[in-house]
Amino acid sequence: MTNYKEEQDLEIEALQSIFADGTEFCRTSDTEFVIKLVPCPTGEQENHVGATLSIAYTPEYPDTAPDWDLKDFKGLSEPMQKNMKSKVEEVVESSLGMAMVYNMAEVCQDFLKENNHKALSMHEEMMKRLGGDEAEEEDEDEESEEEEQEEPEWKGLAEKALCEEQDRLTTEAFSEWKIRFDQELIASGVLKRGESKAKTGKLFFLELQNGGKEAGAATAGSDGAASEGAPLVYDATLFGEGDDDDMDDLDNISGGED
């Protein structure tokens, strides 16, 4: 037959050796005691939370669960208190038939360590909430501003840094280079002196008039050509040329007719 009284006394003796008697462990009767729990009992860190585990042995403990309760909470919200109690209940259900008070106290102390945070005052909580709301609003404003920002217009060379003034090309320098360049082309035979690089409207017209012969060697049209229709007339103004300079050419084209 199990001697429940002896097992209970042995457990109390063990608990008194673990928890400081009088400060952490307080015995209220032969079968009742409380254990005051904090996350850091040795004081290595500040204890912002805490709770008291109250135990009352039943006649057939540990084969039956003790009467227990958690009270004197410090720094824990109601949801956290309920969570802590549920963890203790799990230990009790899994430990029936053996001493379980130390395991109950241990799970409480672990919970307190995980949640050892300084409780905020009502003013601090209000400011925190306001700060969180303002931060969210700022994030939304920043996102909207980024969306509204248009891609900057590409300005090409407009923003390109200019070279030093002494290194810039001037009209005089280009003219001097052009003269030297033409002289080199003439010396190499690529360009002939006095050669016109492009045909004027006048020369183009005369070549068509004379069947590809060189301009300036135009002859009077034959009788057969005259019979085919009226002769072509060269209008110097169509080609932007002066009237006085081209009167002789106009006479040659018309065959000298008045």
C-alpha positions as semicolon CSV with decimal commas, in nm:
position;residue;x (nm);y (nm);z (nm)
1;M;0,000;0,000;0,000
2;T;0,136;0,342;-0,101
3;N;0,236;0,576;0,180
4;Y;0,119;0,908;0,032
5;K;0,216;1,110;0,340
6;E;0,576;0,997;0,320
7;E;0,602;1,078;-0,052
8;Q;0,457;1,424;0,009
9;D;0,702;1,497;0,292
10;L;0,997;1,388;0,076
11;E;0,888;1,617;-0,206
12;I;0,850;1,915;0,029
13;E;1,200;1,852;0,165
14;A;1,340;1,846;-0,188
15;L;1,158;2,167;-0,282
16;Q;1,294;2,346;0,024
17;S;1,648;2,258;-0,088
18;I;1,584;2,400;-0,435
19;F;1,389;2,715;-0,356
20;A;1,499;2,955;-0,082
21;D;1,292;2,889;0,223
22;G;1,098;3,189;0,343
23;T;1,150;3,397;0,029
24;E;1,070;3,164;-0,259
25;F;0,918;2,867;-0,077
26;C;0,659;2,936;0,193
27;R;0,483;2,651;0,373
28;T;0,137;2,738;0,508
29;S;0,045;2,394;0,649
30;D;0,157;2,029;0,642
31;T;0,002;1,983;0,301
32;E;-0,006;2,338;0,164
33;F;0,265;2,576;0,040
34;V;0,337;2,842;-0,221
35;I;0,634;2,898;-0,453
36;K;0,707;3,252;-0,563
37;L;0,846;3,242;-0,917
38;V;1,047;3,498;-1,116
39;P;1,244;3,453;-1,440
40;C;1,583;3,536;-1,282
41;P;1,583;3,446;-0,911
42;T;1,960;3,507;-0,875
43;G;1,922;3,865;-0,998
44;E;2,142;3,842;-1,309
45;Q;1,867;4,030;-1,493
46;E;1,583;4,252;-1,387
47;N;1,259;4,062;-1,328
48;H;0,973;4,238;-1,506
49;V;0,727;3,948;-1,465
50;G;0,639;3,700;-1,194
51;A;0,373;3,467;-1,049
52;T;0,302;3,253;-0,744
53;L;0,225;2,880;-0,765
54;S;-0,006;2,763;-0,488
55;I;-0,014;2,387;-0,404
56;A;-0,242;2,184;-0,174
57;Y;-0,185;1,809;-0,159
58;T;-0,484;1,580;-0,196
59;P;-0,497;1,268;0,027
60;E;-0,390;1,039;-0,258
61;Y;-0,130;1,269;-0,419
62;P;0,067;1,192;-0,639
63;D;-0,176;0,935;-0,782
64;T;-0,424;1,219;-0,804
65;A;-0,356;1,578;-0,907
66;P;-0,297;1,836;-0,631
67;D;-0,520;2,138;-0,590
68;W;-0,317;2,413;-0,750
69;D;-0,353;2,769;-0,869
70;L;-0,147;3,051;-1,020
71;K;-0,192;3,393;-0,865
72;D;-0,017;3,723;-0,788
73;F;0,074;3,775;-1,152
74;K;0,314;4,054;-1,237
75;G;0,363;4,202;-1,585
76;L;0,151;3,941;-1,763
77;S;-0,166;4,013;-1,959
78;E;-0,475;3,798;-1,916
79;P;-0,412;3,601;-2,237
80;M;-0,057;3,528;-2,118
81;Q;-0,186;3,417;-1,778
82;K;-0,425;3,171;-1,943
83;N;-0,146;3,042;-2,165
84;M;0,076;2,985;-1,862
85;K;-0,198;2,793;-1,678
86;S;-0,259;2,570;-1,980
87;K;0,109;2,471;-1,981
88;V;0,088;2,375;-1,612
89;E;-0,223;2,165;-1,679
90;E;-0,034;1,971;-1,947
91;V;0,242;1,890;-1,695
92;V;-0,011;1,771;-1,432
93;E;-0,191;1,542;-1,677
94;S;0,133;1,384;-1,796
95;S;0,285;1,341;-1,447
96;L;0,015;1,154;-1,251
97;G;0,164;0,885;-1,030
98;M;0,488;1,068;-0,952
99;A;0,603;1,388;-0,781
100;M;0,518;1,675;-1,012
101;V;0,542;2,007;-0,823
102;Y;0,898;2,080;-0,934
103;N;0,803;2,018;-1,299
104;M;0,505;2,249;-1,256
105;A;0,730;2,523;-1,112
106;E;0,990;2,470;-1,385
107;V;0,745;2,516;-1,674
108;C;0,619;2,834;-1,506
109;Q;0,970;2,973;-1,471
110;D;1,053;2,896;-1,836
111;F;0,740;3,080;-1,945
112;L;0,837;3,380;-1,734
113;K;1,186;3,390;-1,888
114;E;1,042;3,390;-2,238
115;N;0,814;3,680;-2,153
116;N;1,039;3,885;-1,927
117;H;0,956;4,220;-2,087
118;K;0,893;4,548;-1,916
119;A;0,523;4,632;-1,906
120;L;0,433;4,958;-2,077
121;S;0,223;5,218;-1,903
122;M;-0,106;5,327;-2,056
123;H;0,062;5,642;-2,185
124;E;0,349;5,444;-2,340
125;E;0,107;5,200;-2,503
126;M;-0,094;5,490;-2,645
127;M;0,220;5,657;-2,784
128;K;0,338;5,328;-2,929
129;R;0,008;5,278;-3,105
130;L;0,012;5,632;-3,236
131;G;0,370;5,589;-3,351
132;G;0,279;5,267;-3,529
133;D;-0,013;5,432;-3,705
134;E;0,204;5,726;-3,813
135;A;0,472;5,490;-3,941
136;E;0,214;5,303;-4,148
137;E;0,082;5,631;-4,289
138;E;0,435;5,743;-4,377
139;D;0,501;5,414;-4,557
140;E;0,178;5,454;-4,755
141;D;0,269;5,815;-4,844
142;E;0,616;5,711;-4,960
143;E;0,472;5,435;-5,177
144;S;0,220;5,672;-5,336
145;E;0,493;5,932;-5,401
146;E;0,711;5,671;-5,569
147;E;0,422;5,570;-5,793
148;E;0,349;5,933;-5,885
149;Q;0,709;6,013;-5,968
150;E;0,761;6,011;-6,342
151;E;1,074;5,890;-6,506
152;P;1,301;6,191;-6,568
153;E;1,319;6,303;-6,928
154;W;1,639;6,202;-7,104
155;K;1,813;6,516;-7,219
156;G;2,090;6,354;-7,415
157;L;2,399;6,573;-7,432
158;A;2,223;6,870;-7,276
159;E;2,360;6,778;-6,936
160;K;2,697;6,652;-7,060
161;A;2,988;6,838;-6,908
162;L;3,169;7,063;-7,156
163;C;3,538;7,029;-7,221
164;E;3,781;7,301;-7,124
165;E;3,748;7,623;-7,323
166;Q;4,099;7,597;-7,467
167;D;4,013;7,251;-7,607
168;R;3,697;7,359;-7,787
169;L;3,680;7,382;-8,169
170;T;3,650;7,736;-8,307
171;T;3,555;7,861;-8,653
172;E;3,911;7,985;-8,719
173;A;4,064;7,651;-8,620
174;F;3,823;7,461;-8,845
175;S;3,897;7,691;-9,142
176;E;4,272;7,635;-9,102
177;W;4,219;7,259;-9,081
178;K;3,996;7,264;-9,395
179;I;4,263;7,442;-9,598
180;R;4,529;7,190;-9,496
181;F;4,292;6,899;-9,562
182;D;4,211;7,022;-9,917
183;Q;4,581;7,070;-9,988
184;E;4,651;6,710;-9,885
185;L;4,373;6,581;-10,112
186;I;4,506;6,784;-10,406
187;A;4,863;6,663;-10,342
188;S;4,746;6,298;-10,337
189;G;4,542;6,339;-10,658
190;V;4,210;6,270;-10,495
191;L;4,094;6,625;-10,555
192;K;4,184;6,836;-10,861
193;R;4,240;7,205;-10,817
194;G;3,944;7,406;-10,938
195;E;3,725;7,097;-10,970
196;S;3,361;7,143;-10,882
197;K;3,251;6,873;-10,649
198;A;2,881;6,900;-10,731
199;K;2,689;6,981;-11,048
200;T;2,487;7,296;-11,052
201;G;2,133;7,306;-11,184
202;K;2,262;7,482;-11,492
203;L;2,516;7,210;-11,578
204;F;2,262;6,934;-11,516
205;F;2,015;7,106;-11,754
206;L;2,278;7,154;-12,025
207;E;2,386;6,789;-12,012
208;L;2,027;6,677;-12,065
209;Q;1,989;6,931;-12,349
210;N;2,298;6,809;-12,537
211;G;2,266;6,432;-12,483
212;G;2,535;6,396;-12,214
213;K;2,795;6,631;-12,366
214;E;2,989;6,850;-12,127
215;A;2,815;7,166;-12,011
216;G;2,927;7,483;-12,177
217;A;2,971;7,315;-12,524
218;A;2,605;7,344;-12,620
219;T;2,531;7,386;-12,995
220;A;2,230;7,513;-13,178
221;G;1,955;7,255;-13,237
222;S;1,929;7,093;-13,580
223;D;1,641;7,158;-13,823
224;G;1,499;6,811;-13,745
225;A;1,504;6,880;-13,375
226;A;1,337;7,214;-13,431
227;S;1,065;7,046;-13,630
228;E;0,984;6,812;-13,350
229;G;0,872;7,097;-13,128
230;A;0,967;7,419;-12,963
231;P;1,326;7,434;-12,825
232;L;1,383;7,410;-12,450
233;V;1,438;7,741;-12,279
234;Y;1,674;7,775;-11,981
235;D;1,542;7,995;-11,700
236;A;1,831;8,086;-11,473
237;T;1,600;8,212;-11,200
238;L;1,473;7,855;-11,145
239;F;1,823;7,759;-11,032
240;G;1,893;8,069;-10,823
241;E;2,144;8,211;-11,072
242;G;2,184;8,575;-11,179
243;D;2,025;8,689;-11,505
244;D;2,321;8,898;-11,627
245;D;2,578;8,623;-11,600
246;D;2,378;8,371;-11,797
247;M;2,240;8,576;-12,085
248;D;2,503;8,435;-12,324
249;D;2,407;8,079;-12,233
250;L;2,041;8,157;-12,286
251;D;2,121;8,290;-12,636
252;N;2,309;7,968;-12,722
253;I;2,017;7,753;-12,612
254;S;1,762;7,947;-12,817
255;G;1,991;7,932;-13,122
256;G;2,046;8,306;-13,132
257;E;1,691;8,372;-13,238
258;D;1,537;8,707;-13,150
